[in-house]
RNA sequence: UGACCCAUGGUGUAAUGGUAACACUACUGAUUUUGGUUCAGUCAUUUAAGGUUCGAAUCCUUAUGGGUCAACCA
């Protein structure tokens, strides 16, 4: 079955079903969605899910998607975040039709407010936030009317103009919708529409000192852009009533809001506040620390856009609470990297191995061709140096091996990947009993690709030529938290940070890695997938471990 | 002690009144010059109890469990 046919066969999620129905019924000929980040932090894996949903919808159905920054709170928003958000979306592989800002609409929004005031549906309230909270009631008790609720339209118009003109200090007054203080939905109890903030805005500068609240900006921006399907997360369900009320009273384009459950992944946090805290308190090196669930962190770690999109696709969209196993993301990235990553050999914890019967050619060593990727016939080969002295992994040798040990042991044979079959003849130790050298013999007829020896080995080891190995730094990452859901635990979430989330080790790499590029991902044979880090210099290469290879041998041996 | 949202294997998602399916994980086994990859197989009476129906994961009722709502945040 073709990729295409497979996709078509896959059942629609509930939002796609709604759209499919709307299109079929003729309600719309094409759709408009939007991705509406607030530029007050970096995008994370949860946003990736939303991006894939919103942009994916208009890939699947006719229409387009806008990028709209929800920048109505000047005190927390910055241009730095705008730039990173745009970069992340593009890196993920999506293109927006229009780049918009809620702040583009401040003049329109102000007009909308005037319109409501004139209809007697909004009023200026002089209450302090404490007073307002006291009159708000609780989920089980109704609220009470503000003493300023019955001002005349003229008075409200005049006061609102003064608010706009900067005649009042921050927090002294608000514009509120006049709905129903006894409403069962607390958001309908005269919600605040505008507040006074004498703050510098990243785009409008000091032009405004009143700013609209989310509820008076989001739906209105949707309407202005004629967004057909405004998709957000479940916590906005109660806002929908207000969303619809405002659109109806304003008589503007009837955008509709649909909600899905935000995606959570285990062993991490995705609240912007918590992520910011990890950054500012230096628990991580920055927003793009490879342990962070941010898109920039995942990019630096070596996750590919394809693998993140695939992950988002696999976890789907629904309305129930969820905690997705991060192992699924790891599966997606292994699957993609297995197809594209070139193979290299790197020894982490070396022990010297001397091939006693090997006659080195005059040049001192022999070059052996090795395939770059067995999964990709077009990936070509590279030549790797082989000689009398090589390095292998210390744990690829055991003096007294258990029954199913396929690696090197006294008297046993293994193949050296892309080279020869060797047999261990002698173990050399220092006075402390530590193994310092392994003396082996090799089978000349067993040369990789020209093997006439007829010998079958169970194990194949990776290795590097001792004289040509280059020292590299490898940063091994583990989950950032020790528990699946840090926010669900007692006390501060930071108490549950995994102290071993970063482990820096030395590696001895085959020389071809010298030419590695900053965006190259490699599979270090029998180890995992690694990507060159931007901290690399000419003298010292630094690799980030994206993810390990599956290791059923290690797993089996962990069982007590 | 109000309103609203949600409930299908360990995890995530399907099944749209008609045989509970797919993916991941885990476990078997085969293949393998990566203990990787690949391939084959195994793992559920759908939170509970009633009801409607020839027939219910699906519709109704109640219960239980989880989540959301009392920011001049989004």
Coordinates of C-alpha atoms (C1' of nucleotides) in Angstrom, one line a residue:
Chain A
X1 CA 0.0 0.0 0.0
X2 CA 1.3 3.4 -0.8
X3 CA 2.1 6.0 1.8
X4 CA -0.7 8.1 0.4
X5 CA -3.3 5.4 0.6
X6 CA -2.3 4.6 4.1
X7 CA -2.8 8.2 5.2
X8 CA -6.2 8.3 3.6
X9 CA -7.3 5.2 5.3
X10 CA -6.4 6.5 8.7
X11 CA -9.5 7.7 10.6
X12 CA -10.0 11.4 11.2
X13 CA -9.7 12.9 14.6
X14 CA -12.7 14.7 16.0
X15 CA -11.7 18.1 14.7
X16 CA -11.0 16.8 11.2
X17 CA -14.4 15.2 11.4
X18 CA -16.0 18.6 12.2
X19 CA -14.2 20.2 9.3
X20 CA -15.0 17.5 6.9
X21 CA -18.6 17.9 7.8
X22 CA -18.5 21.7 7.5
X23 CA -16.9 21.4 4.1
X24 CA -19.3 18.7 2.9
X25 CA -22.3 20.6 4.0
X26 CA -21.1 23.7 2.2
X27 CA -20.8 25.8 5.3
X28 CA -17.3 26.6 4.2
X29 CA -15.5 26.2 0.9
X30 CA -12.1 26.4 2.6
X31 CA -11.0 26.9 6.1
X32 CA -8.7 29.2 8.1
X33 CA -6.9 28.2 11.2
X34 CA -4.3 30.0 13.2
X35 CA -1.5 29.2 15.6
X36 CA -1.6 31.9 18.4
X37 CA 1.4 31.8 20.6
X38 CA 2.0 34.5 23.2
X39 CA 5.6 35.7 22.7
X40 CA 6.6 35.3 26.4
X41 CA 8.6 32.1 26.2
X42 CA 10.1 29.4 23.9
X43 CA 7.9 26.9 22.1
X44 CA 7.9 23.4 23.5
X45 CA 6.7 19.9 22.6
X46 CA 3.1 20.8 23.5
X47 CA 3.2 23.7 21.1
X48 CA 4.6 21.4 18.4
X49 CA 1.5 19.3 18.8
X50 CA -0.7 22.4 18.3
X51 CA 1.4 23.6 15.4
X52 CA 1.1 20.2 13.7
X53 CA -2.7 20.2 14.3
X54 CA -3.4 23.7 13.0
X55 CA -1.0 23.7 10.1
X56 CA -1.7 20.0 9.4
X57 CA -5.4 20.8 9.0
X58 CA -4.9 23.2 6.2
X59 CA -2.5 20.8 4.5
X60 CA -5.2 18.2 4.5
X61 CA -8.1 20.5 3.7
X62 CA -8.3 23.6 1.5
X63 CA -7.4 26.8 3.3
X64 CA -4.6 28.3 5.1
X65 CA -3.1 29.0 8.6
X66 CA -2.0 32.3 10.1
X67 CA 0.7 32.8 12.6
X68 CA -0.7 35.3 15.1
X69 CA 1.1 36.5 18.1
X70 CA -1.2 37.0 21.1
X71 CA 0.7 40.0 22.3
X72 CA -1.7 41.8 24.6
X73 CA 0.4 41.9 27.7
X74 CA 3.4 44.2 27.2
X75 CA 5.0 43.4 30.5
X76 CA 5.9 39.8 29.7
X77 CA 6.3 39.8 25.9
X78 CA 9.5 40.3 24.0
X79 CA 10.8 40.4 20.4
X80 CA 13.4 37.7 21.3
X81 CA 10.5 35.3 21.8
X82 CA 8.9 36.3 18.5
X83 CA 12.0 35.5 16.6
X84 CA 12.5 32.1 18.3
X85 CA 8.9 31.1 17.7
X86 CA 9.1 31.9 14.0
X87 CA 12.3 30.0 13.7
X88 CA 10.9 27.0 15.4
X89 CA 7.8 26.8 13.3
X90 CA 9.8 27.1 10.1
X91 CA 12.2 24.5 11.3
X92 CA 9.3 22.1 12.0
X93 CA 8.5 22.5 8.3
X94 CA 5.4 24.7 8.3
X95 CA 4.6 28.0 6.5
X96 CA 2.1 30.5 7.6
X97 CA -0.1 32.4 5.2
X98 CA 0.0 35.7 7.2
X99 CA 2.1 36.9 10.1
X100 CA -0.2 38.8 12.3
X101 CA -0.2 40.3 15.8
X102 CA -3.1 40.9 18.1
X103 CA -1.4 44.3 18.6
X104 CA -2.1 45.0 14.9
X105 CA -5.7 45.2 15.9
X106 CA -5.5 47.5 18.9
X107 CA -7.3 50.3 17.0
X108 CA -10.1 47.9 15.9
X109 CA -10.4 46.5 19.3
X110 CA -10.7 50.0 20.8
X111 CA -13.6 50.6 18.3
X112 CA -15.2 47.4 19.4
X113 CA -15.0 48.5 23.0
X114 CA -16.7 51.8 22.1
X115 CA -19.4 49.9 20.3
X116 CA -20.1 47.8 23.4
X117 CA -20.2 50.9 25.6
X118 CA -22.7 52.5 23.3
X119 CA -24.9 49.5 23.4
X120 CA -24.8 49.7 27.2
X121 CA -22.9 46.4 27.3
X122 CA -19.7 47.7 28.9
X123 CA -18.8 50.0 31.7
X124 CA -15.8 51.6 33.4
X125 CA -15.2 50.2 36.8
X126 CA -13.2 52.1 39.5
X127 CA -13.0 49.1 41.8
X128 CA -9.6 47.8 42.8
X129 CA -8.7 44.3 41.9
X130 CA -9.4 43.3 45.5
X131 CA -12.8 44.9 45.5
X132 CA -13.6 43.2 42.2
X133 CA -12.5 39.8 43.5
X134 CA -14.7 40.3 46.6
X135 CA -17.7 41.0 44.5
X136 CA -17.0 38.2 42.0
X137 CA -18.5 35.4 44.1
X138 CA -17.2 31.9 43.9
X139 CA -18.1 28.9 41.7
X140 CA -20.9 28.0 44.1
X141 CA -22.0 31.5 45.1
X142 CA -23.2 34.3 42.7
X143 CA -21.3 37.6 42.6
X144 CA -22.7 41.1 43.3
X145 CA -22.9 44.1 41.1
X146 CA -20.1 46.7 41.2
X147 CA -21.2 50.1 42.4
X148 CA -20.0 51.6 39.1
X149 CA -22.0 49.2 37.0
X150 CA -24.8 51.6 36.2
X151 CA -22.9 54.6 34.8
X152 CA -24.4 56.2 31.8
X153 CA -23.1 55.6 28.3
X154 CA -21.8 59.2 28.2
X155 CA -19.9 58.8 31.4
X156 CA -18.4 55.5 30.3
X157 CA -17.4 56.9 27.0
X158 CA -15.7 59.9 28.7
X159 CA -14.0 57.8 31.3
X160 CA -12.8 55.2 28.7
X161 CA -11.3 58.0 26.6
X162 CA -9.5 59.3 29.7
X163 CA -8.2 55.8 30.3
X164 CA -6.9 55.6 26.8
X165 CA -5.4 59.1 27.1
X166 CA -3.3 58.1 30.0
X167 CA -5.1 60.2 32.6
X168 CA -5.3 57.4 35.2
X169 CA -2.6 55.3 36.9
X170 CA -2.2 51.5 36.4
X171 CA -4.8 49.4 38.0
X172 CA -7.1 52.3 38.9
X173 CA -9.9 51.5 36.4
X174 CA -10.9 48.8 34.0
X175 CA -13.4 48.4 31.3
X176 CA -15.8 45.6 31.9
X177 CA -18.5 43.8 29.9
X178 CA -21.9 44.2 31.5
X179 CA -23.3 40.6 31.4
X180 CA -24.5 39.0 34.6
X181 CA -22.8 38.9 38.0
X182 CA -25.0 35.9 39.0
X183 CA -24.0 33.9 36.0
X184 CA -23.1 30.3 36.7
X185 CA -20.1 30.7 34.5
X186 CA -17.6 32.9 36.3
X187 CA -16.2 34.2 33.1
X188 CA -19.5 35.8 32.3
X189 CA -19.6 37.8 35.6
X190 CA -18.7 41.1 34.0
X191 CA -15.3 40.1 32.7
X192 CA -12.6 42.7 32.4
X193 CA -12.1 43.8 28.8
X194 CA -9.4 46.5 29.1
X195 CA -6.9 47.3 31.8
X196 CA -4.5 50.2 32.2
X197 CA -0.8 49.5 31.8
X198 CA 1.7 52.2 31.2
X199 CA 4.2 49.8 29.7
X200 CA 6.3 49.7 26.6
X201 CA 5.0 47.2 24.1
X202 CA 7.4 45.3 21.9
X203 CA 5.6 46.5 18.8
X204 CA 3.4 49.5 19.6
X205 CA 5.9 51.1 21.9
X206 CA 4.2 53.7 24.1
X207 CA 1.3 54.3 21.8
X208 CA -1.1 52.6 24.1
X209 CA -1.6 52.6 27.9
X210 CA -4.7 50.4 27.9
X211 CA -4.5 46.9 26.7
X212 CA -7.2 44.4 25.9
X213 CA -7.5 41.2 27.9
X214 CA -7.2 37.8 26.2
X215 CA -11.0 37.4 26.0
X216 CA -11.4 40.7 24.3
X217 CA -8.6 40.1 21.8
X218 CA -8.5 36.5 20.8
X219 CA -12.0 35.9 19.5
X220 CA -12.0 39.4 17.9
X221 CA -8.7 38.7 16.2
X222 CA -10.1 35.4 15.0
X223 CA -13.1 37.2 13.6
X224 CA -11.0 39.9 11.9
X225 CA -8.9 37.2 10.2
X226 CA -12.1 35.2 9.4
X227 CA -10.7 32.2 11.1
X228 CA -13.2 29.4 10.7
X229 CA -11.9 26.9 13.2
X230 CA -10.2 28.4 16.2
X231 CA -8.6 25.5 18.0
X232 CA -7.4 25.8 21.6
X233 CA -6.9 23.6 24.6
X234 CA -9.5 22.3 27.0
X235 CA -9.0 24.9 29.7
X236 CA -10.6 27.4 27.4
X237 CA -13.9 25.5 27.3
X238 CA -15.6 27.9 29.7
X239 CA -14.3 30.8 27.7
X240 CA -16.3 29.7 24.7
X241 CA -19.5 31.1 26.0
X242 CA -17.9 34.6 26.4
X243 CA -16.2 34.1 23.0
X244 CA -19.5 33.6 21.3
X245 CA -21.3 36.3 23.3
X246 CA -18.8 39.0 22.3
X247 CA -18.9 38.0 18.7
X248 CA -22.6 38.1 18.7
X249 CA -22.9 41.5 20.4
X250 CA -20.3 42.9 18.1
X251 CA -21.9 41.4 15.1
X252 CA -18.5 40.3 13.6
X253 CA -17.4 37.3 11.7
X254 CA -18.6 34.2 13.5
X255 CA -15.4 32.2 14.2
X256 CA -15.9 29.1 16.2
X257 CA -13.8 27.7 19.0
X258 CA -13.0 24.0 19.4
X259 CA -11.1 22.5 22.2
X260 CA -8.7 19.5 22.5
X261 CA -6.8 18.2 25.4
X262 CA -3.2 19.5 25.7
X263 CA -0.6 16.8 25.2
X264 CA 1.6 16.0 28.1
X265 CA 4.7 13.9 28.0
X266 CA 6.2 12.2 31.1
X267 CA 9.4 13.0 32.9
X268 CA 9.3 16.6 31.9
X269 CA 7.4 19.9 32.5
X270 CA 5.9 22.2 29.9
X271 CA 4.6 25.1 31.8
X272 CA 6.3 28.2 30.6
X273 CA 6.7 29.5 34.1
X274 CA 8.5 26.3 35.2
X275 CA 10.7 26.2 32.1
X276 CA 11.6 29.8 32.7
X277 CA 12.5 28.9 36.2
X278 CA 14.8 26.1 35.1
X279 CA 16.6 28.6 32.9
X280 CA 16.9 31.5 35.2
X281 CA 17.9 29.3 38.2
X282 CA 20.5 27.6 36.0
X283 CA 19.2 24.1 36.4
X284 CA 19.8 23.9 32.6
X285 CA 22.2 25.9 30.4
X286 CA 19.4 27.8 28.6
X287 CA 16.2 27.5 26.7
X288 CA 17.9 25.3 24.1
X289 CA 19.6 23.0 26.6
X290 CA 19.3 19.6 25.0
X291 CA 17.4 18.3 28.0
X292 CA 14.7 20.9 27.7
X293 CA 11.4 19.9 26.0
X294 CA 11.6 23.1 24.0
X295 CA 11.7 22.8 20.2
X296 CA 15.1 24.6 20.3
X297 CA 16.3 22.1 22.9
X298 CA 15.2 19.1 20.9
X299 CA 16.7 20.6 17.7
X300 CA 20.1 21.0 19.5
X301 CA 19.8 17.5 20.9
X302 CA 19.3 16.0 17.4
X303 CA 15.6 15.4 17.1
X304 CA 14.6 15.9 13.5
X305 CA 11.5 17.9 12.3
X306 CA 10.3 14.7 10.7
X307 CA 10.5 12.7 13.9
X308 CA 8.7 15.4 15.9
X309 CA 5.9 15.6 13.3
X310 CA 5.7 11.8 13.2
X311 CA 5.4 11.8 17.0
X312 CA 2.6 14.4 17.0
X313 CA 0.9 12.4 14.4
X314 CA 1.1 9.2 16.4
X315 CA -0.2 10.7 19.6
X316 CA -3.3 12.0 17.9
X317 CA -5.8 14.5 19.1
X318 CA -8.6 13.9 21.6
X319 CA -10.3 15.5 24.6
X320 CA -9.2 13.3 27.5
X321 CA -6.4 13.9 29.9
X322 CA -3.2 12.1 28.9
X323 CA 0.4 11.5 29.7
X324 CA 2.2 10.3 26.7
X325 CA 5.3 8.1 27.1
X326 CA 8.4 10.0 26.0
X327 CA 9.5 6.6 24.7
X328 CA 7.2 7.1 21.7
X329 CA 9.2 10.2 20.7
X330 CA 12.3 8.2 21.0
X331 CA 10.9 5.6 18.8
X332 CA 10.0 8.2 16.2
X333 CA 13.5 9.7 16.2
X334 CA 15.2 6.3 16.1
X335 CA 13.1 5.3 13.1
X336 CA 14.0 8.5 11.2
X337 CA 17.7 8.6 12.2
X338 CA 18.1 4.9 11.3
X339 CA 17.2 5.8 7.8
X340 CA 19.4 8.9 7.4
X341 CA 22.2 8.8 9.9
X342 CA 25.6 7.8 8.7
X343 CA 27.3 5.1 10.8
X344 CA 30.6 5.9 12.6
X345 CA 32.6 4.0 15.2
X346 CA 33.5 5.6 18.5
X347 CA 34.9 3.8 21.5
X348 CA 33.9 5.3 24.9
X349 CA 35.8 3.3 27.5
X350 CA 38.7 1.9 25.6
X351 CA 41.0 -1.0 26.2
X352 CA 44.0 -1.6 23.9
X353 CA 43.9 -4.6 21.6
X354 CA 47.0 -5.8 19.8
X355 CA 46.8 -8.1 16.8
X356 CA 50.0 -9.9 17.2
X357 CA 50.1 -11.7 13.9
X358 CA 49.1 -8.7 11.8
X359 CA 51.9 -7.5 9.5
X360 CA 51.4 -3.8 8.9
X361 CA 51.9 -2.5 5.4
X362 CA 54.7 -0.1 4.8
X363 CA 52.5 2.9 5.2
X364 CA 51.8 1.6 8.7
X365 CA 48.2 0.9 8.3
X366 CA 45.6 -0.5 6.0
X367 CA 42.4 1.3 4.9
X368 CA 39.2 -0.7 4.9
X369 CA 36.0 0.4 3.2
X370 CA 32.9 0.7 5.5
X371 CA 29.4 1.3 4.4
X372 CA 27.9 4.6 5.7
X373 CA 24.4 3.3 6.1
X374 CA 23.2 -0.2 5.5
X375 CA 19.6 1.2 5.3
X376 CA 20.5 3.5 2.4
X377 CA 22.2 2.1 -0.7
X378 CA 23.1 5.6 -1.8
X379 CA 24.9 6.6 1.3
X380 CA 28.2 5.3 0.0
X381 CA 31.3 4.2 1.9
X382 CA 34.2 5.7 3.7
X383 CA 37.7 4.2 4.3
X384 CA 38.7 3.6 7.9
X385 CA 42.3 2.9 9.0
X386 CA 43.1 -0.5 10.5
X387 CA 46.3 -1.5 12.1
X388 CA 48.1 -3.6 14.7
X389 CA 46.9 -1.6 17.6
X390 CA 43.2 -0.8 18.0
X391 CA 40.9 0.2 20.8
X392 CA 37.7 -1.7 21.7
X393 CA 35.1 -1.1 24.4
X394 CA 36.2 -2.4 27.8
X395 CA 32.9 -4.1 28.3
X396 CA 33.2 -5.9 25.0
X397 CA 35.6 -8.3 26.8
X398 CA 35.0 -10.6 29.7
X399 CA 37.4 -13.0 31.2
X400 CA 34.7 -15.3 32.6
X401 CA 31.8 -14.7 30.3
X402 CA 28.2 -16.0 31.0
X403 CA 26.7 -18.5 28.6
X404 CA 25.1 -16.1 26.1
X405 CA 27.9 -13.6 25.9
X406 CA 28.6 -13.0 22.2
X407 CA 31.6 -10.7 22.6
X408 CA 35.3 -11.3 23.2
X409 CA 36.6 -13.7 25.8
X410 CA 39.7 -15.8 26.1
X411 CA 40.0 -18.2 23.2
X412 CA 36.8 -16.8 21.6
X413 CA 36.3 -15.2 18.2
X414 CA 34.5 -12.1 17.2
X415 CA 34.3 -10.0 14.1
X416 CA 35.7 -6.5 14.1
X417 CA 33.1 -4.5 12.1
X418 CA 34.1 -4.0 8.5
X419 CA 37.5 -5.7 9.2
X420 CA 38.6 -9.1 10.3
X421 CA 37.7 -11.9 12.6
X422 CA 40.0 -12.1 15.6
X423 CA 40.6 -14.5 18.5
X424 CA 41.7 -13.5 21.9
X425 CA 44.9 -15.2 22.8
X426 CA 46.2 -13.5 25.9
X427 CA 45.0 -11.0 28.6
X428 CA 47.6 -8.6 29.9
X429 CA 47.1 -7.1 33.4
X430 CA 48.9 -4.5 35.5
X431 CA 49.9 -5.2 39.1
X432 CA 46.5 -4.1 40.3
X433 CA 44.8 -6.7 38.2
X434 CA 43.4 -4.2 35.8
X435 CA 43.4 -5.4 32.2
X436 CA 45.8 -3.2 30.1
X437 CA 46.0 -5.1 26.8
X438 CA 44.3 -7.9 25.0
X439 CA 46.5 -9.9 22.6
X440 CA 44.7 -11.4 19.7
X441 CA 45.4 -13.1 16.4
X442 CA 43.4 -12.4 13.3
X443 CA 42.3 -14.5 10.4
X444 CA 43.6 -13.0 7.2
X445 CA 41.0 -14.8 5.0
X446 CA 38.2 -13.2 7.0
X447 CA 38.5 -9.7 5.6
X448 CA 35.1 -8.0 5.4
X449 CA 33.6 -8.5 2.0
X450 CA 36.1 -11.1 1.0
X451 CA 35.6 -13.6 3.7
X452 CA 36.7 -17.1 2.6
X453 CA 37.3 -18.4 6.1
X454 CA 34.0 -20.0 6.6
X455 CA 34.0 -18.9 10.2
X456 CA 30.7 -17.7 11.8
X457 CA 30.9 -15.4 14.8
X458 CA 28.0 -14.5 17.0
X459 CA 29.4 -11.1 17.9
X460 CA 30.6 -8.1 16.0
X461 CA 32.5 -5.3 17.7
X462 CA 33.1 -1.7 16.9
X463 CA 36.6 -0.4 17.2
X464 CA 39.0 2.4 16.2
X465 CA 42.6 2.4 15.1
X466 CA 44.6 3.4 18.2
X467 CA 46.9 5.8 16.5
X468 CA 44.3 7.6 14.4
X469 CA 41.5 7.9 17.0
X470 CA 40.4 11.5 17.8
X471 CA 39.3 12.4 21.2
X472 CA 35.8 13.9 21.4
X473 CA 33.5 15.0 24.1
X474 CA 30.2 13.3 24.3
X475 CA 27.2 14.7 26.3
X476 CA 24.9 11.9 27.4
X477 CA 21.4 13.0 28.4
X478 CA 18.8 11.3 30.4
X479 CA 15.3 12.4 31.4
X480 CA 15.2 15.8 33.2
X481 CA 13.1 14.5 36.0
X482 CA 13.1 11.4 38.1
X483 CA 9.3 11.1 38.2
X484 CA 6.7 10.8 35.4
X485 CA 4.7 13.9 36.4
X486 CA 6.8 16.3 38.5
X487 CA 3.9 18.7 38.9
X488 CA 1.8 16.0 40.5
X489 CA 4.2 15.4 43.3
X490 CA 4.4 16.9 46.8
X491 CA 6.4 20.0 47.2
X492 CA 8.5 21.9 44.6
X493 CA 8.8 20.3 41.2
X494 CA 12.5 21.0 41.2
X495 CA 13.0 18.5 44.0
X496 CA 12.4 15.9 41.4
X497 CA 15.0 16.9 38.9
X498 CA 17.2 14.0 37.8
X499 CA 20.7 14.7 39.1
X500 CA 22.1 12.4 36.4
X501 CA 20.4 14.1 33.5
X502 CA 23.7 15.1 32.0
X503 CA 26.8 12.9 31.9
X504 CA 29.9 14.1 30.0
X505 CA 32.3 11.4 28.8
X506 CA 35.2 11.1 26.5
X507 CA 35.1 9.2 23.3
X508 CA 37.7 7.9 20.8
X509 CA 36.4 8.5 17.4
X510 CA 37.3 7.2 13.9
X511 CA 39.1 10.1 12.0
X512 CA 36.4 10.6 9.5
X513 CA 34.4 12.4 12.2
X514 CA 36.8 15.3 11.9
X515 CA 34.7 16.6 9.0
X516 CA 31.4 16.4 10.7
X517 CA 29.1 19.3 10.1
X518 CA 27.0 21.1 12.7
X519 CA 23.7 19.7 11.5
X520 CA 24.9 16.1 10.9
X521 CA 23.5 13.3 12.9
X522 CA 25.4 10.0 13.2
X523 CA 24.8 6.6 14.5
X524 CA 27.8 5.6 16.6
X525 CA 27.7 1.9 16.0
X526 CA 26.1 -0.2 18.7
X527 CA 25.7 3.0 20.9
X528 CA 23.1 5.5 19.7
X529 CA 22.4 8.6 17.6
X530 CA 24.6 11.7 18.1
X531 CA 24.6 15.2 16.7
X532 CA 27.5 17.6 16.7
X533 CA 26.9 20.4 19.2
X534 CA 27.5 24.1 18.4
X535 CA 30.0 24.2 21.3
X536 CA 32.4 22.2 19.1
X537 CA 35.7 23.8 18.2
X538 CA 38.4 22.7 15.7
X539 CA 40.4 21.2 18.5
X540 CA 37.5 19.6 20.4
X541 CA 34.4 18.1 18.8
X542 CA 31.4 17.9 21.1
X543 CA 28.5 15.5 20.4
X544 CA 25.1 15.4 21.9
X545 CA 23.6 12.0 22.4
X546 CA 20.1 12.3 20.9
X547 CA 19.0 8.8 21.9
X548 CA 20.5 5.4 22.6
X549 CA 20.0 2.4 20.4
X550 CA 17.7 -0.2 21.7
X551 CA 19.8 -2.6 23.7
X552 CA 18.1 -5.9 24.4
X553 CA 21.4 -7.3 25.8
X554 CA 21.7 -4.6 28.5
X555 CA 18.0 -4.9 29.3
X556 CA 18.3 -8.6 29.8
X557 CA 21.3 -8.2 32.1
X558 CA 19.5 -5.6 34.2
X559 CA 16.9 -8.1 35.3
X560 CA 18.1 -9.4 38.7
Chain B
rU1 C1' -20.0 20.4 47.7
rG2 C1' -22.3 24.4 42.0
rA3 C1' -21.4 24.2 36.7
rC4 C1' -18.7 22.3 32.7
rC5 C1' -15.3 18.6 30.4
rC6 C1' -13.5 13.6 30.3
rA7 C1' -13.4 7.9 31.0
rU8 C1' -11.5 1.7 25.6
rG9 C1' -4.9 -3.0 27.0
rG10 C1' 1.1 -0.6 30.6
rU11 C1' 0.9 4.2 27.0
rG12 C1' -1.5 7.0 23.0
rU13 C1' -5.4 6.7 19.5
rA14 C1' -9.6 3.9 16.4
rA15 C1' -14.2 1.4 16.0
rU16 C1' -19.9 7.0 14.1
rG17 C1' -26.0 0.8 17.1
rG18 C1' -23.6 -4.9 13.9
rU19 C1' -16.7 -9.6 14.8
rA20 C1' -13.1 -4.1 20.0
rA21 C1' -8.6 -2.2 15.6
rC22 C1' -3.8 0.3 14.9
rA23 C1' 0.9 2.1 16.9
rC24 C1' 4.4 2.2 20.9
rU25 C1' 6.1 -0.6 25.1
rA26 C1' 6.8 -5.6 27.1
rC27 C1' 7.6 -10.8 26.2
rU28 C1' 8.7 -15.2 22.4
rG29 C1' 11.0 -16.8 18.1
rA30 C1' 13.5 -16.1 13.1
rU31 C1' 17.1 -13.1 10.2
rU32 C1' 21.5 -10.1 10.9
rU33 C1' 29.2 -8.4 9.7
rU34 C1' 25.4 -3.1 14.8
rG35 C1' 22.6 -7.9 21.0
rG36 C1' 20.6 -2.1 16.0
rU37 C1' 17.3 -2.8 11.7
rU38 C1' 13.8 -6.2 9.6
rC39 C1' 10.1 -10.3 9.9
rA40 C1' 6.6 -13.5 12.6
rG41 C1' 3.8 -14.2 17.1
rU42 C1' 1.7 -13.3 22.3
rC43 C1' -0.8 -9.6 25.8
rA44 C1' -8.6 -6.2 26.6
rU45 C1' -15.3 -9.4 28.0
rU46 C1' -14.3 -1.0 26.7
rU47 C1' -14.7 2.4 35.2
rA48 C1' -19.3 0.2 37.7
rA49 C1' -24.5 -0.9 38.0
rG50 C1' -29.1 -0.6 35.8
rG51 C1' -32.1 0.5 31.3
rU52 C1' -33.5 0.9 25.7
rU53 C1' -32.6 -2.6 21.6
rC54 C1' -32.8 -8.7 17.9
rG55 C1' -27.9 -6.5 18.9
rA56 C1' -24.5 -1.3 23.1
rA57 C1' -17.6 0.7 23.8
rU58 C1' -21.3 3.7 21.2
rC59 C1' -28.0 5.8 23.2
rC60 C1' -30.4 6.8 28.4
rU61 C1' -30.1 6.9 34.0
rU62 C1' -27.3 6.7 38.3
rA63 C1' -22.8 6.0 40.7
rU64 C1' -17.4 6.2 40.8
rG65 C1' -12.8 8.3 39.3
rG66 C1' -10.0 12.2 36.9
rG67 C1' -9.8 17.3 35.2
rU68 C1' -11.3 22.6 34.7
rC69 C1' -13.5 27.4 36.6
rA70 C1' -13.1 32.4 41.9
rA71 C1' -5.5 36.6 37.4
rC72 C1' -6.5 43.9 35.7
rC73 C1' -2.2 36.2 32.6
rA74 C1' -2.8 33.7 28.0

